[in-house]
mmCIF file of C-alpha atoms in Angstrom:
data_model
loop_
_atom_site.group_PDB
_atom_site.id
_atom_site.type_symbol
_atom_site.label_atom_id
_atom_site.label_comp_id
_atom_site.label_asym_id
_atom_site.label_seq_id
_atom_site.Cartn_x
_atom_site.Cartn_y
_atom_site.Cartn_z
ATOM 1 C CA MET A 1 21.907 -40.299 -29.277
ATOM 2 C CA ALA A 2 21.340 -43.752 -28.787
ATOM 3 C CA VAL A 3 22.837 -45.835 -25.570
ATOM 4 C CA PRO A 4 24.797 -48.701 -27.030
ATOM 5 C CA VAL A 5 22.753 -51.278 -25.206
ATOM 6 C CA SER A 6 24.552 -54.826 -24.541
ATOM 7 C CA PRO A 7 22.716 -56.441 -21.875
ATOM 8 C CA SER A 8 24.569 -59.898 -22.349
ATOM 9 C CA LEU A 9 27.868 -58.023 -21.386
ATOM 10 C CA TYR A 10 26.277 -56.544 -18.317
ATOM 11 C CA TRP A 11 24.907 -59.830 -17.508
ATOM 12 C CA ALA A 12 28.276 -61.737 -18.076
ATOM 13 C CA GLY A 13 29.567 -59.065 -15.783
ATOM 14 C CA VAL A 14 27.284 -60.143 -12.918
ATOM 15 C CA VAL A 15 27.583 -63.766 -13.573
ATOM 16 C CA GLY A 16 31.246 -63.398 -13.553
ATOM 17 C CA MET A 17 31.443 -61.541 -10.102
ATOM 18 C CA ALA A 18 29.043 -63.868 -8.890
ATOM 19 C CA VAL A 19 31.499 -66.786 -9.532
ATOM 20 C CA GLY A 20 34.249 -64.951 -8.036
ATOM 21 C CA ILE A 21 32.329 -64.393 -4.852
ATOM 22 C CA ALA A 22 31.465 -68.103 -4.878
ATOM 23 C CA VAL A 23 35.285 -69.231 -5.256
ATOM 24 C CA ILE A 24 36.813 -66.926 -2.969
ATOM 25 C CA GLY A 25 34.333 -67.499 -0.645
ATOM 26 C CA ALA A 26 35.158 -71.368 -0.713
ATOM 27 C CA PHE A 27 38.880 -70.386 -0.105
ATOM 28 C CA LEU A 28 38.190 -68.370 2.890
ATOM 29 C CA ARG A 29 35.972 -71.603 4.040
ATOM 30 C CA THR A 30 39.108 -73.938 4.029
ATOM 31 C CA SER A 31 41.852 -71.310 4.653
ATOM 32 C CA ARG A 32 43.800 -71.159 7.658
ATOM 33 C CA ARG A 33 42.047 -68.307 10.043
ATOM 34 C CA GLU A 34 45.103 -66.280 10.084
ATOM 35 C CA ASP A 35 45.115 -66.126 6.344
ATOM 36 C CA ILE A 36 41.581 -64.914 5.852
ATOM 37 C CA SER A 37 42.473 -61.240 5.794
ATOM 38 C CA HIS A 38 44.056 -61.878 2.327
ATOM 39 C CA GLY A 39 40.631 -63.120 0.792
ATOM 40 C CA VAL A 40 38.378 -60.565 2.483
ATOM 41 C CA LEU A 41 39.497 -57.768 0.418
ATOM 42 C CA HIS A 42 39.219 -59.616 -2.952
ATOM 43 C CA LEU A 43 35.805 -60.739 -1.894
ATOM 44 C CA VAL A 44 34.616 -57.436 -1.089
ATOM 45 C CA VAL A 45 35.877 -56.210 -4.494
ATOM 46 C CA CYS A 46 33.860 -58.856 -6.399
ATOM 47 C CA VAL A 47 30.853 -58.101 -4.199
ATOM 48 C CA ILE A 48 30.849 -54.333 -5.292
ATOM 49 C CA GLY A 49 31.673 -55.474 -8.879
ATOM 50 C CA LEU A 50 28.554 -57.461 -9.054
ATOM 51 C CA PHE A 51 26.499 -54.558 -7.675
ATOM 52 C CA ALA A 52 28.264 -52.124 -10.331
ATOM 53 C CA TYR A 53 27.404 -54.897 -13.155
ATOM 54 C CA TYR A 54 23.877 -55.061 -12.104
ATOM 55 C CA SER A 55 23.311 -51.353 -12.276
ATOM 56 C CA LEU A 56 24.387 -51.373 -15.768
ATOM 57 C CA VAL A 57 21.643 -54.279 -16.372
ATOM 58 C CA VAL A 58 18.767 -52.144 -14.861
ATOM 59 C CA ASP A 59 19.900 -48.759 -15.405
ATOM 60 C CA ARG A 60 23.234 -48.500 -17.363
ATOM 61 C CA THR A 61 23.805 -44.973 -15.843
ATOM 62 C CA ALA A 62 25.116 -43.635 -19.177
ATOM 63 C CA ILE A 63 26.163 -40.107 -19.150
ATOM 64 C CA HIS A 64 26.204 -38.040 -22.498
ATOM 65 C CA VAL A 65 28.800 -35.475 -22.854
ATOM 66 C CA GLY A 66 28.161 -33.692 -26.359
ATOM 67 C CA ASP A 67 28.483 -36.671 -28.660
ATOM 68 C CA ARG A 68 30.483 -38.959 -26.178
ATOM 69 C CA ILE A 69 29.004 -41.543 -23.905
ATOM 70 C CA PHE A 70 30.313 -42.748 -20.581
ATOM 71 C CA TYR A 71 28.990 -45.056 -17.858
ATOM 72 C CA LEU A 72 29.103 -43.618 -14.415
ATOM 73 C CA SER A 73 28.796 -46.790 -12.520
ATOM 74 C CA HIS A 74 31.939 -48.051 -14.340
ATOM 75 C CA TYR A 75 33.985 -45.103 -12.697
ATOM 76 C CA LEU A 76 32.571 -45.115 -9.420
ATOM 77 C CA TYR A 77 33.287 -49.010 -9.110
ATOM 78 C CA TRP A 78 36.796 -48.430 -9.947
ATOM 79 C CA ILE A 79 37.280 -45.809 -7.533
ATOM 80 C CA LEU A 80 36.136 -47.882 -4.711
ATOM 81 C CA THR A 81 37.637 -51.201 -6.002
ATOM 82 C CA GLN A 82 41.282 -50.274 -7.337
ATOM 83 C CA PRO A 83 42.297 -48.969 -3.656
ATOM 84 C CA LEU A 84 41.295 -52.284 -2.303
ATOM 85 C CA LEU A 85 43.141 -54.645 -5.262
ATOM 86 C CA PHE A 86 46.250 -52.517 -4.475
ATOM 87 C CA VAL A 87 46.305 -52.802 -0.693
ATOM 88 C CA ALA A 88 45.313 -56.708 -0.907
ATOM 89 C CA VAL A 89 48.497 -57.254 -3.294
ATOM 90 C CA ALA A 90 50.659 -55.203 -1.112
ATOM 91 C CA LEU A 91 49.572 -57.274 1.857
ATOM 92 C CA VAL A 92 51.244 -60.410 0.328
ATOM 93 C CA ALA A 93 54.599 -58.544 0.598
ATOM 94 C CA LEU A 94 54.045 -57.125 4.165
ATOM 95 C CA PRO A 95 54.136 -59.623 7.148
ATOM 96 C CA PRO A 96 52.266 -58.385 10.184
ATOM 97 C CA LEU A 97 54.051 -55.922 12.401
ATOM 98 C CA ALA A 98 55.970 -57.081 15.455
ATOM 99 C CA ASN A 99 56.974 -53.709 16.609
ATOM 100 C CA PRO A 100 53.773 -51.531 17.188
ATOM 101 C CA GLY A 101 56.183 -48.542 16.622
ATOM 102 C CA ASP A 102 56.317 -49.165 12.738
ATOM 103 C CA ARG A 103 52.504 -48.836 12.428
ATOM 104 C CA ARG A 104 52.981 -45.174 11.455
ATOM 105 C CA LEU A 105 55.218 -46.451 8.265
ATOM 106 C CA ARG A 106 52.689 -49.080 7.548
ATOM 107 C CA ALA A 107 49.749 -46.779 7.463
ATOM 108 C CA SER A 108 51.397 -44.509 5.407
ATOM 109 C CA LEU A 109 52.087 -47.363 2.657
ATOM 110 C CA PHE A 110 48.419 -48.562 2.715
ATOM 111 C CA GLY A 111 47.222 -44.849 2.511
ATOM 112 C CA GLY A 112 49.398 -43.921 -0.156
ATOM 113 C CA LEU A 113 48.293 -46.877 -2.270
ATOM 114 C CA ALA A 114 44.936 -45.890 -1.584
ATOM 115 C CA GLY A 115 45.062 -42.393 -2.025
ATOM 116 C CA ALA A 116 46.939 -42.743 -5.444
ATOM 117 C CA ALA A 117 44.525 -45.321 -6.794
ATOM 118 C CA VAL A 118 41.581 -43.019 -5.876
ATOM 119 C CA ALA A 119 43.109 -39.928 -7.794
ATOM 120 C CA TRP A 120 44.125 -42.166 -10.673
ATOM 121 C CA THR A 121 40.337 -43.468 -11.110
ATOM 122 C CA SER A 122 39.063 -40.211 -10.389
ATOM 123 C CA ALA A 123 41.170 -38.396 -12.925
ATOM 124 C CA GLY A 124 39.689 -41.163 -15.405
ATOM 125 C CA LEU A 125 36.293 -40.000 -14.311
ATOM 126 C CA PHE A 126 36.713 -36.371 -15.043
ATOM 127 C CA GLN A 127 38.424 -37.180 -18.184
ATOM 128 C CA ALA A 128 35.354 -38.876 -19.696
ATOM 129 C CA TRP A 129 33.247 -36.130 -18.222
ATOM 130 C CA SER A 130 35.131 -33.457 -19.705
ATOM 131 C CA ARG A 131 33.764 -31.178 -22.403
ATOM 132 C CA SER A 132 36.646 -29.898 -24.027
ATOM 133 C CA SER A 133 39.611 -31.595 -25.584
ATOM 134 C CA ALA A 134 42.024 -29.737 -23.775
ATOM 135 C CA GLU A 135 40.355 -30.464 -20.418
ATOM 136 C CA ARG A 136 40.196 -34.096 -21.192
ATOM 137 C CA TRP A 137 43.938 -34.328 -21.981
ATOM 138 C CA VAL A 138 44.903 -32.584 -18.973
ATOM 139 C CA TRP A 139 42.737 -35.058 -16.820
ATOM 140 C CA PHE A 140 44.338 -38.046 -18.842
ATOM 141 C CA GLY A 141 47.720 -36.779 -17.705
ATOM 142 C CA LEU A 142 46.865 -36.377 -14.355
ATOM 143 C CA ALA A 143 45.397 -39.977 -14.247
ATOM 144 C CA GLY A 144 48.916 -41.084 -15.943
ATOM 145 C CA ALA A 145 50.941 -39.406 -13.185
ATOM 146 C CA ALA A 146 48.793 -40.855 -10.607
ATOM 147 C CA LEU A 147 49.208 -44.302 -11.839
ATOM 148 C CA ALA A 148 53.024 -43.923 -12.359
ATOM 149 C CA CYS A 149 52.930 -42.765 -8.564
ATOM 150 C CA LEU A 150 50.906 -45.938 -7.808
ATOM 151 C CA VAL A 151 53.183 -48.286 -9.652
ATOM 152 C CA TRP A 152 56.193 -46.685 -7.971
ATOM 153 C CA GLN A 153 54.826 -47.580 -4.446
ATOM 154 C CA MET A 154 54.127 -50.963 -5.423
ATOM 155 C CA TRP A 155 57.724 -51.695 -6.743
ATOM 156 C CA PHE A 156 59.693 -49.702 -4.464
ATOM 157 C CA PRO A 157 58.435 -48.736 -0.991
ATOM 158 C CA VAL A 158 56.135 -51.913 -0.791
ATOM 159 C CA LEU A 159 58.637 -54.192 -2.159
ATOM 160 C CA HIS A 160 61.502 -52.707 -0.115
ATOM 161 C CA GLN A 161 59.818 -53.272 3.181
ATOM 162 C CA GLY A 162 58.897 -56.870 2.240
ATOM 163 C CA GLN A 163 62.645 -57.410 1.292
ATOM 164 C CA ILE A 164 63.822 -56.171 4.860
ATOM 165 C CA LYS A 165 63.038 -59.839 6.112
ATOM 166 C CA GLY A 166 62.691 -61.659 2.965
ATOM 167 C CA GLY A 167 60.777 -65.021 2.562
ATOM 168 C CA GLU A 168 59.077 -67.196 -0.099
ATOM 169 C CA HIS A 169 56.211 -65.191 -0.197
ATOM 170 C CA LEU A 170 57.900 -62.073 -2.210
ATOM 171 C CA GLY A 171 58.119 -64.072 -5.311
ATOM 172 C CA ASP A 172 54.292 -64.159 -5.088
ATOM 173 C CA TYR A 173 54.145 -60.630 -4.614
ATOM 174 C CA ARG A 174 56.191 -59.814 -7.580
ATOM 175 C CA LEU A 175 53.882 -62.296 -9.561
ATOM 176 C CA LEU A 176 50.744 -60.356 -8.550
ATOM 177 C CA ALA A 177 52.319 -56.913 -8.523
ATOM 178 C CA GLY A 178 53.213 -57.619 -12.140
ATOM 179 C CA LEU A 179 50.110 -58.664 -13.306
ATOM 180 C CA LEU A 180 48.207 -55.657 -11.453
ATOM 181 C CA THR A 181 50.534 -53.260 -12.819
ATOM 182 C CA ALA A 182 49.634 -54.716 -16.296
ATOM 183 C CA LEU A 183 45.961 -54.449 -16.007
ATOM 184 C CA ALA A 184 46.131 -51.083 -14.779
ATOM 185 C CA VAL A 185 48.348 -49.983 -17.504
ATOM 186 C CA ALA A 186 45.567 -51.581 -19.847
ATOM 187 C CA TYR A 187 42.925 -49.397 -18.354
ATOM 188 C CA GLN A 188 44.886 -46.271 -19.054
ATOM 189 C CA VAL A 189 45.404 -47.474 -22.771
ATOM 190 C CA VAL A 190 41.749 -47.791 -23.047
ATOM 191 C CA TRP A 191 41.148 -44.380 -21.626
ATOM 192 C CA LEU A 192 43.473 -43.249 -24.279
ATOM 193 C CA PHE A 193 42.224 -44.915 -27.236
ATOM 194 C CA GLY A 194 38.658 -45.476 -26.298
ATOM 195 C CA GLU A 195 35.661 -43.405 -25.971
ATOM 196 C CA PRO A 196 37.088 -41.067 -23.339
ATOM 197 C CA GLY A 197 40.300 -40.274 -25.484
ATOM 198 C CA LEU A 198 40.899 -40.451 -29.149
ATOM 199 C CA ARG A 199 38.073 -42.629 -29.932
ATOM 200 C CA LEU A 200 39.439 -45.334 -32.111
ATOM 201 C CA PHE A 201 36.889 -47.738 -30.769
ATOM 202 C CA SER A 202 33.252 -47.072 -29.758
ATOM 203 C CA ALA A 203 31.731 -47.157 -26.135
ATOM 204 C CA THR A 204 30.336 -50.608 -27.011
ATOM 205 C CA THR A 205 33.878 -51.781 -27.586
ATOM 206 C CA ASP A 206 35.137 -50.033 -24.173
ATOM 207 C CA THR A 207 32.479 -52.213 -22.421
ATOM 208 C CA ARG A 208 33.661 -55.380 -23.779
ATOM 209 C CA ILE A 209 37.556 -54.649 -23.071
ATOM 210 C CA PHE A 210 36.540 -53.412 -19.690
ATOM 211 C CA LEU A 211 34.476 -56.490 -18.930
ATOM 212 C CA VAL A 212 37.551 -58.554 -19.743
ATOM 213 C CA LEU A 213 40.019 -56.292 -17.488
ATOM 214 C CA ASP A 214 37.270 -56.188 -14.548
ATOM 215 C CA LEU A 215 36.970 -59.832 -14.568
ATOM 216 C CA LEU A 216 40.958 -60.272 -14.595
ATOM 217 C CA SER A 217 41.391 -57.664 -11.865
ATOM 218 C CA ASP A 218 38.707 -58.836 -9.715
ATOM 219 C CA VAL A 219 38.187 -62.499 -10.156
ATOM 220 C CA GLY A 220 41.294 -63.781 -11.820
ATOM 221 C CA LEU A 221 43.623 -61.968 -9.407
ATOM 222 C CA GLY A 222 41.902 -62.708 -6.416
ATOM 223 C CA VAL A 223 41.946 -66.375 -7.164
ATOM 224 C CA LEU A 224 45.439 -66.356 -8.072
ATOM 225 C CA SER A 225 46.299 -64.525 -4.720
ATOM 226 C CA LEU A 226 44.222 -67.022 -2.591
ATOM 227 C CA THR A 227 45.995 -70.164 -4.603
ATOM 228 C CA LEU A 228 49.425 -68.513 -3.852
ATOM 229 C CA ILE A 229 48.598 -67.998 -0.175
ATOM 230 C CA GLU A 230 47.205 -71.268 0.167
ATOM 231 C CA ARG A 231 50.412 -73.048 -1.391
ATOM 232 C CA LEU A 232 52.575 -70.718 0.688
ATOM 233 C CA SER A 233 50.718 -72.081 3.637
ATOM 234 C CA LYS A 234 51.786 -75.583 3.156
ATOM 235 C CA GLN A 235 55.470 -74.577 2.386
ATOM 236 C CA VAL A 236 55.861 -72.895 5.867
ATOM 237 C CA SER A 237 55.522 -74.010 9.287
ATOM 238 C CA ALA A 238 53.243 -71.331 10.590
ATOM 239 C CA GLN A 239 52.631 -71.084 14.388
ATOM 240 C CA PRO A 240 49.293 -70.713 15.832
ATOM 241 C CA GLY A 241 48.060 -67.070 15.548
ATOM 242 C CA GLU A 242 50.837 -66.386 12.823
ATOM 243 C CA THR A 243 50.119 -65.783 9.029
ATOM 244 C CA SER A 244 51.525 -67.884 6.527
ATOM 245 C CA VAL A 245 53.412 -64.589 5.121
ATOM 246 C CA ALA A 246 54.527 -63.824 8.585
ATOM 247 C CA ALA A 247 55.891 -67.566 8.996
ATOM 248 C CA SER A 248 57.522 -67.081 5.485
ATOM 249 C CA ALA A 249 59.590 -63.719 6.850
ATOM 250 C CA ARG A 250 60.436 -65.467 10.018
ATOM 251 C CA LEU A 251 61.905 -68.479 8.536
ATOM 252 C CA ALA A 252 63.860 -66.434 6.061
ATOM 253 C CA GLU A 253 65.153 -64.132 8.694
ATOM 254 C CA GLU A 254 66.162 -67.446 10.927
ATOM 255 C CA ALA A 255 67.934 -68.996 7.938
#
């Protein structure tokens, strides 16, 4: 079976991730030192994305399962980056802890997000790797359940913890969480209708759609997040050593 080679698509991914690294790196050079943590995760996501797309250029890591094809690099890349993306967005809602005793709750929130994201993307990998239709749809169902758990955590426990103190940053969080939720659902839809599922379109079409989703998730969402944090830093009077999100929560509490 011929592998649908689209080197221009893979190079577009390499270039797009490189642009994301450059833009996010520029933000980090000019951001307040206290806010750098928001950009580091997005920068790492773009670096991993660049490695993944370059691996597609030089090797393509195509796996044949019967008459189906999937690209192992894509799924390994998502397993590594999706947890980082969800944690990075959650950080916008959660100011740093003032009480060290609350660290266990914060760790459970981040661990729950990362674990659910790994479960979601791993189930997607096993769906693509399945040899039977029954097995494929079991994995698709498990991926859907993990995604539902992931989205629930973003919109209930994480948002609730942010709302305890309130602040201008919560509007930014809702925007980012809404976009990330829509992108995650879009991946699931492609797994349903594309090569891993009903095969209503080809593996080449999958690659084109995934390229757009990857660039929107890794580069677009990262640049938007840092733009919002930069705007927030100009709206609040943060004290030395205080993040802009923490300053926003403090001002809301004092009001």
